[in-house]
XYZ file of C-alpha atoms in Angstrom:
247
model
C 67.683 190.877 145.392
C 70.887 191.981 147.180
C 70.860 188.952 149.453
C 70.439 186.572 146.455
C 73.313 188.238 144.587
C 75.622 188.029 147.582
C 74.803 184.346 148.005
C 75.567 183.615 144.324
C 78.889 185.484 144.546
C 79.808 183.467 147.629
C 79.085 180.182 145.894
C 81.213 181.171 142.885
C 84.103 182.062 145.190
C 83.910 178.698 146.931
C 83.924 176.863 143.568
C 86.998 178.796 142.374
C 88.830 177.991 145.589
C 88.027 174.296 145.312
C 89.231 174.188 141.685
C 92.506 175.833 142.678
C 93.024 173.279 145.428
C 92.468 170.389 142.945
C 95.012 171.843 140.522
C 97.520 172.247 143.293
C 97.072 168.625 144.382
C 97.480 167.312 140.782
C 100.783 169.101 140.428
C 102.398 167.159 143.225
C 106.104 166.640 143.496
C 108.211 163.766 142.095
C 107.021 161.465 144.878
C 103.363 161.891 143.881
C 101.425 159.125 142.108
C 100.320 161.339 139.265
C 103.876 162.178 138.206
C 105.373 158.575 138.483
C 107.129 157.463 135.233
C 105.633 154.553 133.257
C 107.631 151.245 133.150
C 109.619 150.501 129.988
C 108.046 148.078 127.475
C 109.974 144.851 126.710
C 110.327 144.175 122.982
C 111.465 140.763 121.614
C 113.292 140.670 118.300
C 113.502 137.696 115.932
C 114.911 137.013 112.481
C 112.284 136.660 109.775
C 112.273 133.183 108.190
C 110.280 131.656 105.355
C 109.334 127.989 105.741
C 106.408 125.566 105.592
C 104.317 125.227 108.705
C 101.755 122.528 109.413
C 98.082 123.329 109.131
C 96.028 121.322 111.620
C 92.302 120.713 111.401
C 90.559 118.845 114.185
C 87.673 116.555 113.292
C 85.819 113.731 115.012
C 86.341 110.384 113.246
C 85.356 106.736 113.466
C 87.703 103.755 113.181
C 86.359 101.382 110.509
C 87.747 98.118 109.042
C 89.030 98.159 105.486
C 87.156 94.946 104.633
C 84.300 93.070 106.270
C 83.165 89.623 105.087
C 80.002 87.735 106.058
C 80.857 84.025 106.019
C 77.953 81.862 104.801
C 77.438 78.228 103.916
C 77.230 77.329 100.218
C 75.285 74.081 100.674
C 72.539 72.861 102.977
C 74.231 70.774 105.629
C 74.832 70.343 109.351
C 77.629 71.977 111.314
C 80.052 69.330 112.545
C 82.677 71.496 114.283
C 83.651 75.107 115.009
C 87.421 75.631 114.917
C 87.710 79.128 116.431
C 86.341 81.349 119.202
C 84.477 84.638 119.153
C 86.813 87.632 118.979
C 89.754 85.492 117.880
C 92.240 86.767 115.309
C 92.216 84.457 112.285
C 94.496 84.306 109.273
C 93.485 83.831 105.672
C 92.989 80.133 104.989
C 92.414 79.120 108.626
C 89.720 76.507 109.178
C 86.519 78.031 110.570
C 83.752 75.425 110.263
C 83.530 71.749 109.447
C 80.294 70.380 107.997
C 78.806 66.924 107.601
C 80.216 65.953 104.192
C 79.742 62.170 104.265
C 77.286 62.177 101.351
C 79.575 64.390 99.277
C 82.585 62.173 99.950
C 80.539 59.143 98.907
C 79.648 60.871 95.648
C 83.353 61.578 95.043
C 84.221 57.900 95.559
C 81.408 56.863 93.244
C 82.495 59.263 90.496
C 86.123 58.175 90.846
C 85.148 54.510 90.479
C 83.130 55.344 87.369
C 86.171 57.028 85.816
C 88.305 53.969 86.547
C 85.729 51.716 84.905
C 85.501 53.999 81.866
C 89.278 53.920 81.442
C 89.258 50.102 81.542
C 86.457 49.930 78.979
C 88.278 52.435 76.774
C 91.460 50.396 76.878
C 89.530 47.252 75.836
C 87.855 49.064 72.927
C 91.224 50.411 71.752
C 92.518 46.831 71.601
C 89.391 45.728 69.727
C 89.829 48.570 67.264
C 93.423 47.589 66.637
C 92.431 43.947 65.976
C 89.580 45.092 63.747
C 92.005 47.104 61.657
C 94.285 44.078 61.256
C 91.403 41.788 60.345
C 89.992 44.333 57.931
C 93.373 44.616 56.265
C 93.270 40.867 55.657
C 89.624 40.977 54.537
C 88.553 38.719 57.400
C 85.770 41.121 58.536
C 83.514 43.558 56.773
C 84.052 47.290 56.861
C 80.805 47.705 58.776
C 82.158 45.604 61.648
C 85.289 47.749 61.855
C 83.200 50.919 61.766
C 81.050 49.589 64.621
C 84.103 49.061 66.809
C 85.352 52.576 65.981
C 81.985 54.077 66.907
C 82.026 52.302 70.275
C 85.569 53.554 70.883
C 84.673 57.177 70.224
C 81.547 56.948 72.392
C 83.611 55.551 75.247
C 86.105 58.394 74.970
C 83.263 60.894 75.281
C 81.819 59.002 78.245
C 85.197 59.115 79.968
C 85.408 62.875 79.524
C 81.884 63.315 80.907
C 82.578 61.162 83.962
C 85.864 62.976 84.627
C 83.908 66.241 84.649
C 81.394 64.673 87.038
C 84.265 63.676 89.312
C 85.533 67.259 89.396
C 82.032 68.526 90.170
C 81.676 66.094 93.069
C 85.081 67.142 94.397
C 83.985 70.779 94.313
C 80.821 69.891 96.218
C 82.883 67.966 98.766
C 85.130 71.002 99.226
C 82.106 72.860 100.622
C 82.359 70.541 103.615
C 84.778 73.017 105.215
C 84.776 76.789 105.456
C 88.055 78.688 105.708
C 88.757 82.339 106.458
C 88.660 84.424 103.250
C 90.884 87.102 104.818
C 92.890 87.855 107.956
C 91.047 89.722 110.693
C 89.029 89.457 113.870
C 86.096 87.071 114.068
C 82.825 88.393 115.387
C 79.805 86.684 116.903
C 79.390 82.978 116.054
C 75.752 82.407 115.101
C 75.844 78.584 114.745
C 77.093 75.692 116.838
C 77.798 71.988 116.202
C 74.562 70.343 115.145
C 73.013 73.490 113.663
C 71.431 73.236 110.226
C 72.786 75.820 107.773
C 71.446 76.816 104.353
C 72.860 79.043 101.593
C 69.855 81.399 101.716
C 70.059 82.157 105.432
C 69.868 85.879 106.224
C 72.140 85.490 109.251
C 75.827 84.839 108.444
C 77.710 82.118 110.263
C 80.270 84.699 111.394
C 81.577 88.093 110.300
C 85.303 88.726 109.901
C 86.634 92.303 109.968
C 90.085 93.244 108.739
C 91.753 95.489 111.344
C 95.404 95.412 110.243
C 95.693 97.779 108.477
C 92.638 99.759 109.531
C 91.005 102.976 108.306
C 89.622 106.087 109.981
C 86.544 107.781 108.541
C 85.977 111.462 109.362
C 84.372 114.579 107.920
C 85.752 118.089 107.469
C 84.135 121.351 106.342
C 83.814 121.574 102.582
C 85.665 124.905 102.580
C 88.816 123.140 103.829
C 88.502 120.027 101.692
C 90.409 121.406 98.676
C 93.406 122.476 100.754
C 93.578 119.103 102.469
C 93.462 117.198 99.198
C 96.191 119.362 97.698
C 98.297 118.945 100.794
C 97.897 115.175 100.660
C 98.982 115.021 97.020
C 101.991 117.275 97.548
C 103.012 115.888 100.949
C 106.447 114.449 101.474
C 106.905 110.688 101.570
C 103.957 110.074 99.274
C 101.535 109.954 102.210
C 97.952 110.793 101.423
C 94.849 111.066 103.543
C 91.298 109.947 102.887
C 88.955 112.855 103.481
C 85.156 113.027 103.264
C 83.287 116.302 102.799
C 80.911 117.296 105.587
């Protein structure tokens, strides 16, 4: 028991001595690391201002044309010529395709000749009607004869109107002999070539034209930010607005 007590007292003495040595080392002089002063903190000052700042939202978008038109034939015919190349920029009204319109042009000539003949017949009946009125005034012909001439005159006037309408219809049909660009844009893939037979009911268009000037960008944003973007577009300076689609 005495030996154990002496050993415990010795261990306690060693621990106290070690603790004193640690405290002495921590209280080192001014050159010691523990007592070195901390560096001063740099503080930047600025004047408080109130102004509008932009709010940016990044979103992935796709460039899309404003208008896209599938050009198709309106009559069954044969392609005679192609007046443009794939990928070419075309303007509204530019010639795209020429078709075989010989039959339509012949119908126009026939209808025009019929109108000329009707006008000549009408002029002759007007002269007959004038003579019939003079003869009737002198009692040289019966009233029935004068009425017959008047009936023929009115029928010829109606026939002239009908044949003039037929002439216009044939001219419209002949106008289908060419196809022109309905808008300005870039032409896509040409699906027919000279000699190809085209029909109005074909599922494949002759060519597709896409308007690219101006052009649109389609993109989606989170619905939570949609309201702020719409309000910002309406209140933006310069009257500029953006097209936004909800995600």
